[in-house]
Amino acid sequence: MTGLHADEIQQAVAEVVDSGWYLQGKAVQQFEQHYAQYIGTRHCIGVANGLDALTLTLRAYKEMGLLHDGDEVLVQANTFIATILAITENHLTPVFVDVAPDTLNLQTEALRQAITPKTKALMLVHLYGRCTYNEEIEALCEAHQLLLIEDNAQAHGCLHGEQRTGSLGHAACHSFYPGKNLGALGDGGAVTTNDDDLAQMIRTLANYGFSQKYVAPMQGRNSRLDEIQAAVLDVKLHHLDTENQRRIDIARTYYTYIQQKDLRLPTFMDEGNNVYHIFPVFTPHRNALQQYLSEQGIQTLIHYPIPPHQQACYREYNQLSLPVTEQLAREELSLPLNPTMTDAEVQYVVETLNAKLAI
Ligand SMILES: *Cc1c(COP(=O)(O)O)cnc(C)c1O
């Protein structure tokens, strides 16, 4: 095994293998405790993946009588499709709200206008690792008694002032997909919350709906974080802040030295409120730029080329007009950014971009 912290991870995996206990054991309990402590919530419930964390949270609110079929859930339009799938799978109605082109935050006025008597929740996605929470959103949720659910899949360790994202609303959903800032060696996810009833309901739903062994008052499912992944995550959690700091340092270098006039960078956030899961840049000539960088040996990705409301599986929303989200999807390119990059590699990206006078 190669990569960061390989020895420590191998040791943790070996301990689980030797224990002969692979599900619902000590490693999961320990990680749940450590992660709740890290995020700053009373509860952490490990589940199978990030989509399950989102889906089970909404399902639990339905079982608790706080959400009902057809209720409207506000959500930023430029998210990864999983956020929307969790809403529609629960027979709730996503209300797509456009974002501001510079901050990538929800447009507050559009958000306000989207609220109807059926609006019951706001799903706030800290996309790209940027904290999208602010006092206006907090006030809006309070005024309209909305459930505030964070999608923290891309923002482990991110701060809002002194508080971690994942502790700002009523519940927060996390993914530990290998590529995330805190990633397992396979699938994993979690919900964090201070709500005792919600935590209990999610545990029940994730365990076949059993209130006690083999007694099922509800139709649940099986969604577990396994012992090996939990042990790996517990090791990696110790290194998360250091790795995020390296991401932030690389981002600072990009913001300081990239001088490509045809590129737009989103508003710089440098107070721990961006953990740079992804470093997005925007240009109308996105495909040409990607081609150029690829020829120079620099691999880039696109997050995401088709917004959820324009997907074929969401035909009923295809006619919506969300101009900023649609433009971002046409123009976004993700520059390489991960904590294993060397200074020389970062410098090479900067120089290669700056060497291109026009895209
Ligand atoms: C990765 C991700 C998810 C889904 O997580 P999985 O573990 O892949 O199911 C949900 N929302 C966002 C914003 C994500 O980036």
CSV table of C-alpha atoms and ligand atoms in Angstrom, one decimal:
chain,number,residue,atom,x,y,z
A,1,MET,CA,0.0,0.0,0.0
A,2,THR,CA,1.2,3.5,-0.9
A,3,GLY,CA,-0.1,7.0,-0.1
A,4,LEU,CA,-0.4,9.1,2.9
A,5,HIS,CA,-0.3,7.4,6.3
A,6,ALA,CA,0.0,4.0,4.7
A,7,ASP,CA,1.6,2.3,7.7
A,8,GLU,CA,-0.9,3.6,10.3
A,9,ILE,CA,-3.8,2.6,8.0
A,10,GLN,CA,-2.4,-0.8,7.4
A,11,GLN,CA,-2.0,-1.3,11.2
A,12,ALA,CA,-5.6,-0.2,11.8
A,13,VAL,CA,-7.0,-2.5,9.2
A,14,ALA,CA,-4.9,-5.4,10.5
A,15,GLU,CA,-6.3,-4.9,14.0
A,16,VAL,CA,-9.9,-5.2,12.6
A,17,VAL,CA,-9.1,-8.3,10.6
A,18,ASP,CA,-7.4,-9.9,13.6
A,19,SER,CA,-10.4,-9.1,15.8
A,20,GLY,CA,-12.7,-11.1,13.6
A,21,TRP,CA,-15.4,-8.5,14.2
A,22,TYR,CA,-16.4,-6.7,11.0
A,23,LEU,CA,-19.8,-4.9,11.6
A,24,GLN,CA,-21.4,-3.0,14.5
A,25,GLY,CA,-18.3,-3.1,16.7
A,26,LYS,CA,-15.8,-1.0,18.6
A,27,ALA,CA,-14.2,0.7,15.6
A,28,VAL,CA,-17.5,2.2,14.4
A,29,GLN,CA,-18.4,3.3,18.0
A,30,GLN,CA,-15.0,4.9,18.5
A,31,PHE,CA,-15.0,6.7,15.2
A,32,GLU,CA,-18.6,8.0,15.7
A,33,GLN,CA,-17.5,9.4,19.1
A,34,HIS,CA,-14.4,11.0,17.7
A,35,TYR,CA,-16.1,12.5,14.7
A,36,ALA,CA,-19.0,13.9,16.7
A,37,GLN,CA,-16.4,15.5,19.0
A,38,TYR,CA,-14.5,16.9,16.1
A,39,ILE,CA,-17.6,18.3,14.4
A,40,GLY,CA,-19.0,19.5,17.7
A,41,THR,CA,-22.3,17.6,17.9
A,42,ARG,CA,-23.8,15.2,20.4
A,43,HIS,CA,-24.3,12.5,17.9
A,44,CYS,CA,-22.7,10.9,14.9
A,45,ILE,CA,-24.4,8.0,13.2
A,46,GLY,CA,-22.2,6.0,10.7
A,47,VAL,CA,-24.0,4.9,7.6
A,48,ALA,CA,-23.1,3.2,4.3
A,49,ASN,CA,-22.5,6.3,2.1
A,50,GLY,CA,-23.2,10.0,1.7
A,51,LEU,CA,-26.4,9.5,-0.3
A,52,ASP,CA,-27.8,7.3,2.5
A,53,ALA,CA,-26.9,9.9,5.0
A,54,LEU,CA,-29.0,12.4,3.1
A,55,THR,CA,-31.8,10.0,2.3
A,56,LEU,CA,-32.1,8.6,5.8
A,57,THR,CA,-32.1,12.1,7.4
A,58,LEU,CA,-35.1,13.2,5.3
A,59,ARG,CA,-36.8,9.8,5.8
A,60,ALA,CA,-36.3,10.2,9.6
A,61,TYR,CA,-37.9,13.6,9.6
A,62,LYS,CA,-40.9,12.1,7.8
A,63,GLU,CA,-41.2,9.3,10.3
A,64,MET,CA,-41.0,12.0,13.1
A,65,GLY,CA,-43.9,13.9,11.4
A,66,LEU,CA,-41.8,17.0,10.6
A,67,LEU,CA,-41.9,16.4,6.8
A,68,HIS,CA,-44.7,15.1,4.7
A,69,ASP,CA,-45.0,13.9,1.0
A,70,GLY,CA,-45.0,16.9,-1.3
A,71,ASP,CA,-43.3,19.3,1.1
A,72,GLU,CA,-40.9,21.7,-0.5
A,73,VAL,CA,-37.1,21.6,0.2
A,74,LEU,CA,-35.0,24.5,-0.9
A,75,VAL,CA,-31.7,23.5,-2.4
A,76,GLN,CA,-29.0,25.2,-4.4
A,77,ALA,CA,-29.2,24.3,-8.0
A,78,ASN,CA,-25.5,23.7,-8.6
A,79,THR,CA,-25.1,20.7,-6.4
A,80,PHE,CA,-24.0,17.1,-7.0
A,81,ILE,CA,-27.0,15.0,-8.0
A,82,ALA,CA,-27.1,13.0,-4.7
A,83,THR,CA,-28.5,16.0,-2.8
A,84,ILE,CA,-31.5,16.0,-5.1
A,85,LEU,CA,-31.9,12.3,-5.3
A,86,ALA,CA,-32.4,12.2,-1.5
A,87,ILE,CA,-35.2,14.7,-1.8
A,88,THR,CA,-37.1,13.1,-4.6
A,89,GLU,CA,-36.6,9.5,-3.3
A,90,ASN,CA,-38.5,10.7,-0.2
A,91,HIS,CA,-41.4,12.1,-2.3
A,92,LEU,CA,-40.4,15.7,-1.3
A,93,THR,CA,-40.2,18.5,-3.9
A,94,PRO,CA,-36.9,20.1,-4.6
A,95,VAL,CA,-37.1,23.8,-5.2
A,96,PHE,CA,-33.9,24.8,-7.0
A,97,VAL,CA,-32.4,28.1,-6.1
A,98,ASP,CA,-29.7,29.8,-8.2
A,99,VAL,CA,-26.4,30.9,-6.8
A,100,ALA,CA,-24.3,34.1,-7.1
A,101,PRO,CA,-21.6,33.8,-9.7
A,102,ASP,CA,-18.8,35.2,-7.5
A,103,THR,CA,-19.4,33.7,-4.1
A,104,LEU,CA,-21.3,30.6,-5.4
A,105,ASN,CA,-23.6,31.1,-2.4
A,106,LEU,CA,-27.4,30.9,-2.6
A,107,GLN,CA,-28.9,34.2,-4.0
A,108,THR,CA,-30.6,35.5,-0.8
A,109,GLU,CA,-33.3,37.3,-2.7
A,110,ALA,CA,-34.1,34.3,-4.9
A,111,LEU,CA,-34.2,32.2,-1.7
A,112,ARG,CA,-36.6,34.5,-0.1
A,113,GLN,CA,-38.9,34.5,-3.1
A,114,ALA,CA,-38.9,30.7,-3.3
A,115,ILE,CA,-40.4,30.3,0.1
A,116,THR,CA,-44.1,29.2,0.1
A,117,PRO,CA,-46.4,27.8,2.8
A,118,LYS,CA,-45.2,24.3,1.7
A,119,THR,CA,-41.5,25.1,2.3
A,120,LYS,CA,-40.3,23.0,5.2
A,121,ALA,CA,-36.6,22.6,4.8
A,122,LEU,CA,-33.4,24.0,3.4
A,123,MET,CA,-30.6,21.7,2.2
A,124,LEU,CA,-27.4,23.7,2.3
A,125,VAL,CA,-24.5,22.3,0.4
A,126,HIS,CA,-21.0,23.4,1.2
A,127,LEU,CA,-20.0,22.7,-2.4
A,128,TYR,CA,-16.3,22.6,-3.3
A,129,GLY,CA,-15.4,22.9,0.4
A,130,ARG,CA,-16.7,26.4,0.7
A,131,CYS,CA,-18.9,27.2,3.7
A,132,THR,CA,-22.2,28.5,2.3
A,133,TYR,CA,-23.8,29.2,5.7
A,134,ASN,CA,-24.4,32.8,6.8
A,135,GLU,CA,-26.4,34.8,9.2
A,136,GLU,CA,-29.0,35.7,6.6
A,137,ILE,CA,-29.7,32.0,6.0
A,138,GLU,CA,-29.9,31.4,9.7
A,139,ALA,CA,-32.4,34.2,10.1
A,140,LEU,CA,-34.5,33.0,7.2
A,141,CYS,CA,-34.6,29.5,8.6
A,142,GLU,CA,-35.7,30.8,12.0
A,143,ALA,CA,-38.3,33.1,10.6
A,144,HIS,CA,-39.9,30.4,8.5
A,145,GLN,CA,-39.2,27.5,10.9
A,146,LEU,CA,-37.3,25.6,8.2
A,147,LEU,CA,-35.3,22.5,9.0
A,148,LEU,CA,-31.7,23.3,8.1
A,149,ILE,CA,-29.8,20.3,6.8
A,150,GLU,CA,-26.2,20.6,5.7
A,151,ASP,CA,-24.7,18.5,2.9
A,152,ASN,CA,-21.2,18.4,4.3
A,153,ALA,CA,-19.9,15.8,1.8
A,154,GLN,CA,-17.2,18.2,0.5
A,155,ALA,CA,-16.4,20.2,3.5
A,156,HIS,CA,-15.0,18.0,6.4
A,157,GLY,CA,-13.1,20.3,8.8
A,158,CYS,CA,-14.5,23.5,7.3
A,159,LEU,CA,-15.2,26.4,9.8
A,160,HIS,CA,-17.8,29.0,10.2
A,161,GLY,CA,-16.2,31.3,12.8
A,162,GLU,CA,-15.3,28.9,15.6
A,163,GLN,CA,-17.9,26.2,14.6
A,164,ARG,CA,-17.4,23.4,12.2
A,165,THR,CA,-19.7,23.0,9.2
A,166,GLY,CA,-21.8,19.9,10.1
A,167,SER,CA,-22.8,21.5,13.4
A,168,LEU,CA,-24.6,24.6,12.1
A,169,GLY,CA,-28.1,23.3,11.3
A,170,HIS,CA,-30.5,20.6,12.6
A,171,ALA,CA,-28.6,17.8,10.9
A,172,ALA,CA,-25.7,17.3,8.6
A,173,CYS,CA,-24.8,14.6,6.1
A,174,HIS,CA,-21.2,13.5,5.4
A,175,SER,CA,-19.7,11.3,2.7
A,176,PHE,CA,-16.4,9.4,3.2
A,177,TYR,CA,-16.1,8.4,-0.5
A,178,PRO,CA,-12.3,7.9,-1.1
A,179,GLY,CA,-11.8,11.2,-2.9
A,180,LYS,CA,-13.3,13.4,-0.2
A,181,ASN,CA,-11.2,15.5,2.2
A,182,LEU,CA,-11.9,12.7,4.8
A,183,GLY,CA,-12.1,9.6,2.7
A,184,ALA,CA,-12.3,5.9,3.5
A,185,LEU,CA,-10.9,3.0,1.4
A,186,GLY,CA,-14.4,2.4,0.0
A,187,ASP,CA,-17.8,3.8,0.7
A,188,GLY,CA,-18.9,5.4,4.0
A,189,GLY,CA,-21.0,8.2,5.4
A,190,ALA,CA,-22.4,9.7,8.5
A,191,VAL,CA,-25.0,12.0,10.0
A,192,THR,CA,-24.2,14.5,12.7
A,193,THR,CA,-26.8,16.1,14.9
A,194,ASN,CA,-27.6,17.4,18.4
A,195,ASP,CA,-31.2,16.0,18.1
A,196,ASP,CA,-31.5,12.8,20.3
A,197,ASP,CA,-34.8,11.8,18.6
A,198,LEU,CA,-33.4,12.2,15.1
A,199,ALA,CA,-30.3,10.3,15.9
A,200,GLN,CA,-32.3,7.4,17.3
A,201,MET,CA,-34.7,7.4,14.3
A,202,ILE,CA,-31.8,7.3,11.8
A,203,ARG,CA,-30.2,4.4,13.7
A,204,THR,CA,-33.5,2.5,13.7
A,205,LEU,CA,-34.1,3.1,10.0
A,206,ALA,CA,-30.6,2.2,9.1
A,207,ASN,CA,-31.0,-1.1,10.9
A,208,TYR,CA,-34.1,-2.6,9.1
A,209,GLY,CA,-36.4,-0.5,11.2
A,210,PHE,CA,-35.8,-2.6,14.2
A,211,SER,CA,-36.8,-1.0,17.6
A,212,GLN,CA,-35.3,-4.1,19.2
A,213,LYS,CA,-33.8,-7.3,17.7
A,214,TYR,CA,-36.2,-8.6,15.0
A,215,VAL,CA,-39.0,-6.2,16.0
A,216,ALA,CA,-39.8,-3.8,13.1
A,217,PRO,CA,-42.3,-1.0,13.7
A,218,MET,CA,-41.0,0.7,10.5
A,219,GLN,CA,-39.8,-0.5,7.1
A,220,GLY,CA,-36.1,0.3,7.4
A,221,ARG,CA,-33.1,-0.7,5.3
A,222,ASN,CA,-29.6,-1.8,5.9
A,223,SER,CA,-27.1,1.1,5.8
A,224,ARG,CA,-23.9,0.5,7.8
A,225,LEU,CA,-20.5,1.9,8.1
A,226,ASP,CA,-18.2,-1.1,8.5
A,227,GLU,CA,-15.5,-1.7,11.0
A,228,ILE,CA,-12.6,-1.6,8.5
A,229,GLN,CA,-13.7,1.8,7.1
A,230,ALA,CA,-14.3,3.2,10.5
A,231,ALA,CA,-10.8,2.2,11.7
A,232,VAL,CA,-9.3,3.8,8.6
A,233,LEU,CA,-11.4,7.0,9.0
A,234,ASP,CA,-10.3,7.2,12.7
A,235,VAL,CA,-6.7,7.2,11.6
A,236,LYS,CA,-7.3,9.8,8.8
A,237,LEU,CA,-9.3,12.0,11.1
A,238,HIS,CA,-6.1,12.7,13.1
A,239,HIS,CA,-4.5,14.1,9.9
A,240,LEU,CA,-7.5,16.0,8.5
A,241,ASP,CA,-6.6,19.5,9.8
A,242,THR,CA,-3.0,19.1,8.6
A,243,GLU,CA,-4.1,18.0,5.2
A,244,ASN,CA,-6.7,20.7,4.9
A,245,GLN,CA,-4.0,23.3,5.8
A,246,ARG,CA,-1.9,22.0,2.9
A,247,ARG,CA,-5.0,22.4,0.6
A,248,ILE,CA,-5.4,26.0,1.9
A,249,ASP,CA,-1.7,26.8,1.3
A,250,ILE,CA,-2.0,25.5,-2.3
A,251,ALA,CA,-5.1,27.5,-2.8
A,252,ARG,CA,-3.3,30.6,-1.5
A,253,THR,CA,-0.5,30.1,-4.0
A,254,TYR,CA,-3.1,29.7,-6.9
A,255,TYR,CA,-4.9,32.9,-5.8
A,256,THR,CA,-1.7,34.8,-5.5
A,257,TYR,CA,0.2,33.7,-8.6
A,258,ILE,CA,-2.4,32.7,-11.3
A,259,GLN,CA,-2.6,35.7,-13.6
A,260,GLN,CA,-4.6,34.4,-16.5
A,261,LYS,CA,-6.9,37.3,-17.5
A,262,ASP,CA,-9.5,35.0,-19.1
A,263,LEU,CA,-10.0,33.0,-16.0
A,264,ARG,CA,-12.5,33.8,-13.2
A,265,LEU,CA,-11.9,32.6,-9.7
A,266,PRO,CA,-14.6,32.5,-7.1
A,267,THR,CA,-14.4,34.9,-4.2
A,268,PHE,CA,-11.3,34.1,-2.1
A,269,MET,CA,-12.1,32.6,1.3
A,270,ASP,CA,-9.2,32.4,3.7
A,271,GLU,CA,-10.5,32.2,7.2
A,272,GLY,CA,-10.7,28.4,7.5
A,273,ASN,CA,-14.2,28.7,5.9
A,274,ASN,CA,-13.0,26.9,2.7
A,275,VAL,CA,-11.2,23.6,2.9
A,276,TYR,CA,-10.7,23.5,-0.9
A,277,HIS,CA,-12.1,20.0,-1.7
A,278,ILE,CA,-12.1,21.3,-5.2
A,279,PHE,CA,-10.4,24.3,-6.8
A,280,PRO,CA,-12.9,25.6,-9.5
A,281,VAL,CA,-12.0,28.1,-12.1
A,282,PHE,CA,-14.4,29.4,-14.8
A,283,THR,CA,-13.9,30.3,-18.4
A,284,PRO,CA,-16.2,30.3,-21.5
A,285,HIS,CA,-13.4,28.4,-23.2
A,286,ARG,CA,-13.4,25.6,-20.7
A,287,ASN,CA,-12.9,22.7,-23.1
A,288,ALA,CA,-10.0,24.4,-24.9
A,289,LEU,CA,-8.3,25.1,-21.6
A,290,GLN,CA,-8.8,21.5,-20.5
A,291,GLN,CA,-7.3,20.3,-23.7
A,292,TYR,CA,-4.3,22.7,-23.4
A,293,LEU,CA,-3.6,21.6,-19.8
A,294,SER,CA,-3.9,18.0,-20.7
A,295,GLU,CA,-1.4,18.4,-23.5
A,296,GLN,CA,1.0,19.9,-20.9
A,297,GLY,CA,0.5,16.9,-18.6
A,298,ILE,CA,-2.0,18.5,-16.2
A,299,GLN,CA,-5.2,16.5,-15.5
A,300,THR,CA,-8.3,18.5,-14.7
A,301,LEU,CA,-11.9,17.5,-13.9
A,302,ILE,CA,-15.3,19.1,-14.4
A,303,HIS,CA,-17.7,19.5,-11.4
A,304,TYR,CA,-20.3,19.1,-12.8
A,305,PRO,CA,-21.1,19.3,-16.5
A,306,ILE,CA,-24.9,18.8,-16.2
A,307,PRO,CA,-26.8,20.4,-13.4
A,308,PRO,CA,-29.4,18.1,-11.7
A,309,HIS,CA,-32.4,20.1,-13.1
A,310,GLN,CA,-31.1,19.5,-16.7
A,311,GLN,CA,-30.6,15.7,-16.3
A,312,ALA,CA,-32.8,13.3,-18.3
A,313,CYS,CA,-34.0,11.7,-15.0
A,314,TYR,CA,-35.5,15.0,-13.9
A,315,ARG,CA,-37.5,15.8,-17.1
A,316,GLU,CA,-40.1,17.6,-15.0
A,317,TYR,CA,-37.5,20.3,-14.1
A,318,ASN,CA,-35.7,20.5,-17.5
A,319,GLN,CA,-37.5,23.7,-18.5
A,320,LEU,CA,-36.5,25.6,-15.4
A,321,SER,CA,-34.2,28.5,-16.0
A,322,LEU,CA,-31.3,28.8,-13.5
A,323,PRO,CA,-28.9,30.9,-15.6
A,324,VAL,CA,-25.9,31.1,-13.2
A,325,THR,CA,-26.0,27.4,-12.4
A,326,GLU,CA,-26.2,26.6,-16.1
A,327,GLN,CA,-23.3,29.0,-16.9
A,328,LEU,CA,-21.2,27.5,-14.1
A,329,ALA,CA,-21.8,24.0,-15.5
A,330,ARG,CA,-20.6,25.2,-19.0
A,331,GLU,CA,-17.6,27.0,-17.7
A,332,GLU,CA,-16.2,25.1,-14.7
A,333,LEU,CA,-12.9,23.4,-14.6
A,334,SER,CA,-11.3,22.0,-11.5
A,335,LEU,CA,-7.5,22.6,-11.2
A,336,PRO,CA,-5.4,19.9,-9.5
A,337,LEU,CA,-5.4,20.3,-5.7
A,338,ASN,CA,-4.7,17.7,-3.2
A,339,PRO,CA,-2.5,17.5,-0.1
A,340,THR,CA,0.0,15.2,-1.7
A,341,MET,CA,1.0,17.8,-4.4
A,342,THR,CA,4.5,19.1,-4.2
A,343,ASP,CA,5.4,22.8,-4.4
A,344,ALA,CA,7.0,22.1,-7.8
A,345,GLU,CA,3.8,20.6,-9.1
A,346,VAL,CA,1.7,23.6,-7.8
A,347,GLN,CA,4.2,25.9,-9.4
A,348,TYR,CA,4.0,24.0,-12.7
A,349,VAL,CA,0.2,24.5,-12.8
A,350,VAL,CA,0.6,28.2,-12.2
A,351,GLU,CA,3.3,28.6,-14.8
A,352,THR,CA,1.5,26.6,-17.4
A,353,LEU,CA,-1.7,28.7,-17.0
A,354,ASN,CA,0.2,32.0,-17.0
A,355,ALA,CA,2.1,31.0,-20.1
A,356,LYS,CA,-1.1,30.8,-22.1
A,357,LEU,CA,-1.8,34.4,-23.1
A,358,ALA,CA,-5.3,33.8,-24.3
A,359,ILE,CA,-7.5,30.7,-23.9
B,1,LIG,C1,-20.0,12.9,-2.7
B,1,LIG,C2,-21.2,13.7,-2.5
B,1,LIG,C3,-22.4,13.1,-2.0
B,1,LIG,C4,-22.7,11.6,-2.0
B,1,LIG,O1,-21.8,10.9,-1.3
B,1,LIG,P1,-21.6,9.3,-1.6
B,1,LIG,O2,-20.8,8.8,-0.5
B,1,LIG,O3,-20.8,9.2,-2.9
B,1,LIG,O4,-22.9,8.7,-1.7
B,1,LIG,C5,-23.5,13.9,-1.7
B,1,LIG,N1,-23.4,15.3,-1.8
B,1,LIG,C6,-22.3,15.9,-2.3
B,1,LIG,C7,-22.2,17.3,-2.4
B,1,LIG,C8,-21.1,15.1,-2.6
B,1,LIG,O5,-20.0,15.7,-3.1
